[in-house]
Amino acid sequence: MSQAEWTAVDDYLVDALLEADPVLDAALADSDAAGLPQIAVAPNQGKLLMLLAQACGARRILEIGTLGGYSTIWLARALPADGRLVSLEYDPKHAEVARKNLARAGFADRAEVRVGRGVDLLPQVEGPIDFTFIDADKASNPDYFSGALGLSRPGSLIVVDNVVRGGAVTDPNGDANVQGIRRMNAMIAAEPRVSATAVQTVGSKGWDGFCLIRVVS
Ligand code: SAH
Ligand code: DHB
Ligand code: MG
């Protein structure tokens, strides 16, 4: 199987199951125009995040790694009218693009982008958080996992993006990102408060995967 085939299948799935989405199209167009990297989740992945957040009845959502707010908009769509979302982003330019995209999507009142390093901002986030999406610098995943766990309550869900990285995750001597993912996995395995799995994905974003963590106590 090749990237062209994975992309063709994603194109088909998105066409078959997702509605036309001018607000998200505009968010991506403005992200591109501002020169942001094209590393947002795919549309079918974004909708998966929304469905997972809805399935656990999330009223308070935390995201680490906003970029242009594409995944943020999907997550905000899971919120009830009085719900809240906080997204943490290191790059002020990314945050500015994201705030405009969130405002156009109608979430200026519910979704807030905070600028700084995730590890520095996490201590100021108010819990409890029902759903966390971790998608920033992968080297910090151990800190993001413990921060998210500390903000969680029993029943909360934590989802981590990019945990396979084209298979690189199997290399014990991999780069800092791989080390971050592997150390996070070891922490998860040793943590009695959570139950977790990870799944590989192929699609328009290549070969990667999600880790799904349910906080049980
Ligand atoms: N969640 C987005 C994609 C995020 S890309 C989506 O799917 O639409 C990763 C983002 O994490 C980038 O915007 C990058 O600037 C940000 N980032 C990198 N290091 C960070 C850090 N230490 N703290 C917070 N954000 C960081
Ligand atoms: C990268 C980061 C991401 O969050 C992603 O989904 C894909 C790639 C990266 O840093 O290369
Ligand atoms: Mg990602």
CSV table of C-alpha atoms and ligand atoms in Angstrom, one decimal:
chain,number,residue,atom,x,y,z
A,1,MET,CA,0.0,0.0,0.0
A,2,SER,CA,1.1,3.5,-0.8
A,3,GLN,CA,0.5,7.0,0.4
A,4,ALA,CA,-1.6,7.7,-2.7
A,5,GLU,CA,-3.9,4.8,-1.9
A,6,TRP,CA,-4.2,5.8,1.7
A,7,THR,CA,-5.1,9.3,0.6
A,8,ALA,CA,-7.6,8.1,-1.9
A,9,VAL,CA,-9.4,6.0,0.7
A,10,ASP,CA,-9.4,9.0,3.1
A,11,ASP,CA,-10.8,11.2,0.4
A,12,TYR,CA,-13.6,8.6,-0.2
A,13,LEU,CA,-14.4,8.2,3.5
A,14,VAL,CA,-14.6,12.0,4.0
A,15,ASP,CA,-16.7,12.3,1.0
A,16,ALA,CA,-19.0,9.5,2.0
A,17,LEU,CA,-19.4,10.3,5.7
A,18,LEU,CA,-18.6,13.9,6.4
A,19,GLU,CA,-20.7,16.9,5.4
A,20,ALA,CA,-19.3,19.9,3.5
A,21,ASP,CA,-17.6,22.1,6.0
A,22,PRO,CA,-16.9,25.6,4.8
A,23,VAL,CA,-15.8,26.8,8.3
A,24,LEU,CA,-13.1,24.2,8.5
A,25,ASP,CA,-12.1,24.7,4.9
A,26,ALA,CA,-11.6,28.4,5.7
A,27,ALA,CA,-9.6,27.6,8.9
A,28,LEU,CA,-7.2,25.5,6.8
A,29,ALA,CA,-7.0,28.0,4.0
A,30,ASP,CA,-6.2,30.8,6.5
A,31,SER,CA,-3.6,28.6,8.2
A,32,ASP,CA,-2.0,27.9,4.9
A,33,ALA,CA,-2.0,31.6,3.9
A,34,ALA,CA,-0.3,32.4,7.2
A,35,GLY,CA,2.4,29.8,6.5
A,36,LEU,CA,1.5,27.4,9.2
A,37,PRO,CA,2.8,23.8,8.7
A,38,GLN,CA,0.2,21.4,7.2
A,39,ILE,CA,0.1,19.0,10.2
A,40,ALA,CA,-3.5,19.4,11.5
A,41,VAL,CA,-5.4,16.2,12.0
A,42,ALA,CA,-7.3,14.9,9.0
A,43,PRO,CA,-11.1,15.7,8.7
A,44,ASN,CA,-12.1,12.1,9.6
A,45,GLN,CA,-9.7,12.2,12.5
A,46,GLY,CA,-11.0,15.5,13.7
A,47,LYS,CA,-14.5,14.1,13.6
A,48,LEU,CA,-13.3,11.1,15.6
A,49,LEU,CA,-12.1,13.5,18.3
A,50,MET,CA,-15.5,15.3,18.3
A,51,LEU,CA,-17.3,11.9,18.6
A,52,LEU,CA,-15.1,10.7,21.4
A,53,ALA,CA,-15.5,14.0,23.4
A,54,GLN,CA,-19.3,13.8,22.9
A,55,ALA,CA,-19.3,10.1,23.9
A,56,CYS,CA,-17.8,10.9,27.3
A,57,GLY,CA,-20.2,13.9,27.7
A,58,ALA,CA,-17.3,16.4,27.8
A,59,ARG,CA,-18.2,19.8,29.2
A,60,ARG,CA,-14.6,20.9,29.9
A,61,ILE,CA,-11.9,20.2,27.2
A,62,LEU,CA,-8.2,20.8,27.2
A,63,GLU,CA,-6.0,20.7,24.1
A,64,ILE,CA,-2.2,21.0,24.1
A,65,GLY,CA,-0.9,22.1,20.7
A,66,THR,CA,-3.4,24.4,18.9
A,67,LEU,CA,-1.7,25.2,15.6
A,68,GLY,CA,-4.4,27.0,13.6
A,69,GLY,CA,-7.3,25.7,15.6
A,70,TYR,CA,-8.4,23.0,13.2
A,71,SER,CA,-8.7,20.2,15.8
A,72,THR,CA,-9.8,22.8,18.3
A,73,ILE,CA,-12.9,23.6,16.2
A,74,TRP,CA,-13.8,19.9,16.0
A,75,LEU,CA,-13.4,19.6,19.8
A,76,ALA,CA,-15.4,22.8,20.5
A,77,ARG,CA,-18.2,21.3,18.4
A,78,ALA,CA,-18.6,18.6,21.1
A,79,LEU,CA,-19.3,21.1,23.8
A,80,PRO,CA,-22.6,22.1,25.2
A,81,ALA,CA,-23.5,25.8,25.0
A,82,ASP,CA,-22.1,26.4,28.5
A,83,GLY,CA,-19.0,24.2,28.0
A,84,ARG,CA,-15.4,25.4,28.0
A,85,LEU,CA,-12.3,24.6,26.0
A,86,VAL,CA,-8.7,25.8,26.7
A,87,SER,CA,-6.0,25.2,24.1
A,88,LEU,CA,-2.3,25.7,24.9
A,89,GLU,CA,0.0,26.9,22.1
A,90,TYR,CA,3.7,27.9,22.2
A,91,ASP,CA,3.8,30.0,19.0
A,92,PRO,CA,1.9,33.4,19.2
A,93,LYS,CA,1.5,33.4,15.4
A,94,HIS,CA,-0.3,30.1,15.5
A,95,ALA,CA,-2.4,31.2,18.4
A,96,GLU,CA,-3.5,34.4,16.5
A,97,VAL,CA,-4.5,32.4,13.5
A,98,ALA,CA,-6.4,29.9,15.7
A,99,ARG,CA,-8.3,32.7,17.6
A,100,LYS,CA,-9.6,34.1,14.3
A,101,ASN,CA,-10.6,30.6,13.1
A,102,LEU,CA,-12.4,29.9,16.3
A,103,ALA,CA,-14.2,33.2,16.2
A,104,ARG,CA,-15.4,32.6,12.6
A,105,ALA,CA,-16.6,29.2,13.7
A,106,GLY,CA,-18.6,30.8,16.5
A,107,PHE,CA,-16.6,29.6,19.5
A,108,ALA,CA,-15.0,32.9,20.7
A,109,ASP,CA,-17.1,32.7,23.8
A,110,ARG,CA,-16.3,29.1,24.7
A,111,ALA,CA,-12.8,28.4,23.4
A,112,GLU,CA,-9.7,30.2,24.7
A,113,VAL,CA,-6.1,29.9,23.3
A,114,ARG,CA,-3.3,30.5,25.9
A,115,VAL,CA,0.2,31.2,24.6
A,116,GLY,CA,3.2,29.6,26.2
A,117,ARG,CA,5.0,26.4,26.7
A,118,GLY,CA,2.6,23.6,27.6
A,119,VAL,CA,4.5,22.6,30.7
A,120,ASP,CA,4.5,26.2,31.9
A,121,LEU,CA,0.8,26.7,31.3
A,122,LEU,CA,-0.6,23.4,32.5
A,123,PRO,CA,-0.3,24.3,36.2
A,124,GLN,CA,-2.7,27.2,35.7
A,125,VAL,CA,-5.4,25.2,33.9
A,126,GLU,CA,-8.4,24.7,36.1
A,127,GLY,CA,-9.8,21.2,36.5
A,128,PRO,CA,-11.6,19.0,36.4
A,129,ILE,CA,-11.1,18.3,32.6
A,130,ASP,CA,-13.3,15.7,30.9
A,131,PHE,CA,-11.4,15.3,27.7
A,132,THR,CA,-7.8,16.2,26.8
A,133,PHE,CA,-6.2,16.1,23.4
A,134,ILE,CA,-2.4,16.0,23.5
A,135,ASP,CA,-0.8,17.1,20.2
A,136,ALA,CA,2.2,19.4,20.8
A,137,ASP,CA,5.9,18.7,21.0
A,138,LYS,CA,6.1,14.9,21.5
A,139,ALA,CA,9.2,15.0,23.6
A,140,SER,CA,7.1,16.6,26.4
A,141,ASN,CA,4.4,13.9,26.3
A,142,PRO,CA,5.3,12.4,29.7
A,143,ASP,CA,4.7,15.8,31.3
A,144,TYR,CA,1.5,16.4,29.3
A,145,PHE,CA,0.2,13.0,30.3
A,146,SER,CA,0.9,13.6,34.0
A,147,GLY,CA,-0.6,17.1,33.8
A,148,ALA,CA,-3.7,15.8,32.0
A,149,LEU,CA,-4.1,13.0,34.5
A,150,GLY,CA,-3.8,15.4,37.4
A,151,LEU,CA,-6.7,17.5,35.9
A,152,SER,CA,-8.9,14.5,35.1
A,153,ARG,CA,-11.7,12.8,37.1
A,154,PRO,CA,-12.8,9.2,36.8
A,155,GLY,CA,-14.4,8.8,33.4
A,156,SER,CA,-12.2,11.4,31.7
A,157,LEU,CA,-10.6,10.6,28.4
A,158,ILE,CA,-7.1,11.5,27.2
A,159,VAL,CA,-6.2,11.2,23.5
A,160,VAL,CA,-2.6,11.5,22.3
A,161,ASP,CA,-1.8,12.1,18.6
A,162,ASN,CA,1.2,10.9,16.6
A,163,VAL,CA,2.2,8.0,18.8
A,164,VAL,CA,3.5,5.8,15.9
A,165,ARG,CA,5.4,8.3,13.7
A,166,GLY,CA,5.8,6.0,10.6
A,167,GLY,CA,6.9,3.1,12.8
A,168,ALA,CA,9.7,5.1,14.5
A,169,VAL,CA,8.2,4.4,17.9
A,170,THR,CA,9.6,0.9,17.9
A,171,ASP,CA,13.2,2.2,18.1
A,172,PRO,CA,14.4,2.3,21.7
A,173,ASN,CA,17.1,4.7,20.5
A,174,GLY,CA,14.8,6.9,18.5
A,175,ASP,CA,14.8,10.7,18.5
A,176,ALA,CA,13.5,13.0,21.3
A,177,ASN,CA,10.0,12.7,20.0
A,178,VAL,CA,10.1,8.9,20.0
A,179,GLN,CA,11.7,8.9,23.5
A,180,GLY,CA,8.8,11.1,24.7
A,181,ILE,CA,6.2,8.7,23.3
A,182,ARG,CA,8.0,5.7,24.7
A,183,ARG,CA,8.5,7.2,28.2
A,184,MET,CA,4.8,8.3,28.2
A,185,ASN,CA,3.8,4.7,27.3
A,186,ALA,CA,5.9,3.4,30.2
A,187,MET,CA,4.2,5.9,32.6
A,188,ILE,CA,0.7,4.9,31.4
A,189,ALA,CA,1.5,1.2,31.8
A,190,ALA,CA,2.7,1.8,35.4
A,191,GLU,CA,-0.3,4.1,36.3
A,192,PRO,CA,-3.1,2.2,38.1
A,193,ARG,CA,-5.6,5.1,37.6
A,194,VAL,CA,-5.8,4.6,33.8
A,195,SER,CA,-6.7,2.0,31.2
A,196,ALA,CA,-5.2,2.6,27.8
A,197,THR,CA,-4.6,1.3,24.3
A,198,ALA,CA,-3.0,2.6,21.1
A,199,VAL,CA,-4.1,2.1,17.4
A,200,GLN,CA,-2.1,2.6,14.3
A,201,THR,CA,-3.6,4.7,11.5
A,202,VAL,CA,-2.9,5.2,7.8
A,203,GLY,CA,-4.5,7.9,5.7
A,204,SER,CA,-4.0,11.3,4.2
A,205,LYS,CA,-1.6,12.1,7.1
A,206,GLY,CA,0.6,9.1,6.5
A,207,TRP,CA,1.3,6.2,8.9
A,208,ASP,CA,0.8,7.2,12.5
A,209,GLY,CA,-1.5,6.5,15.4
A,210,PHE,CA,-3.5,7.6,18.5
A,211,CYS,CA,-3.2,6.6,22.1
A,212,LEU,CA,-6.5,6.4,24.0
A,213,ILE,CA,-6.4,6.6,27.8
A,214,ARG,CA,-9.5,6.3,30.0
A,215,VAL,CA,-9.1,7.6,33.6
A,216,VAL,CA,-10.8,4.9,35.8
A,217,SER,CA,-10.1,6.2,39.3
B,1,SAH,N1,-3.8,20.0,17.2
B,1,SAH,C1,-3.5,20.7,15.9
B,1,SAH,C2,-2.1,20.4,15.4
B,1,SAH,C3,-1.0,20.8,16.4
B,1,SAH,S1,0.6,20.8,15.7
B,1,SAH,C4,-4.5,20.2,14.9
B,1,SAH,O1,-4.6,19.0,14.7
B,1,SAH,O2,-5.1,21.0,14.2
B,1,SAH,C5,1.6,21.0,17.1
B,1,SAH,C6,1.5,22.4,17.7
B,1,SAH,O3,2.2,22.4,19.0
B,1,SAH,C7,2.2,23.5,16.9
B,1,SAH,O4,1.3,24.6,16.7
B,1,SAH,C8,3.4,23.9,17.8
B,1,SAH,O5,3.7,25.3,17.7
B,1,SAH,C9,2.8,23.6,19.2
B,1,SAH,N2,3.9,23.4,20.2
B,1,SAH,C10,5.2,23.0,20.0
B,1,SAH,N3,5.8,22.9,21.1
B,1,SAH,C11,5.0,23.3,22.1
B,1,SAH,C12,5.1,23.5,23.5
B,1,SAH,N4,6.2,23.3,24.2
B,1,SAH,N5,4.0,24.0,24.2
B,1,SAH,C13,2.8,24.2,23.5
B,1,SAH,N6,2.7,24.1,22.2
B,1,SAH,C14,3.7,23.6,21.5
B,2,DHB,C1,4.0,16.8,13.5
B,2,DHB,C2,3.2,17.2,14.6
B,2,DHB,C3,1.9,16.8,14.6
B,2,DHB,O1,1.1,17.1,15.6
B,2,DHB,C4,1.4,16.0,13.6
B,2,DHB,O2,0.1,15.7,13.7
B,2,DHB,C5,2.2,15.6,12.5
B,2,DHB,C6,3.5,16.0,12.5
B,2,DHB,C7,5.5,17.2,13.4
B,2,DHB,O3,5.9,17.9,14.3
B,2,DHB,O4,6.1,16.8,12.4
B,3,MG,MG,-0.7,15.8,15.6
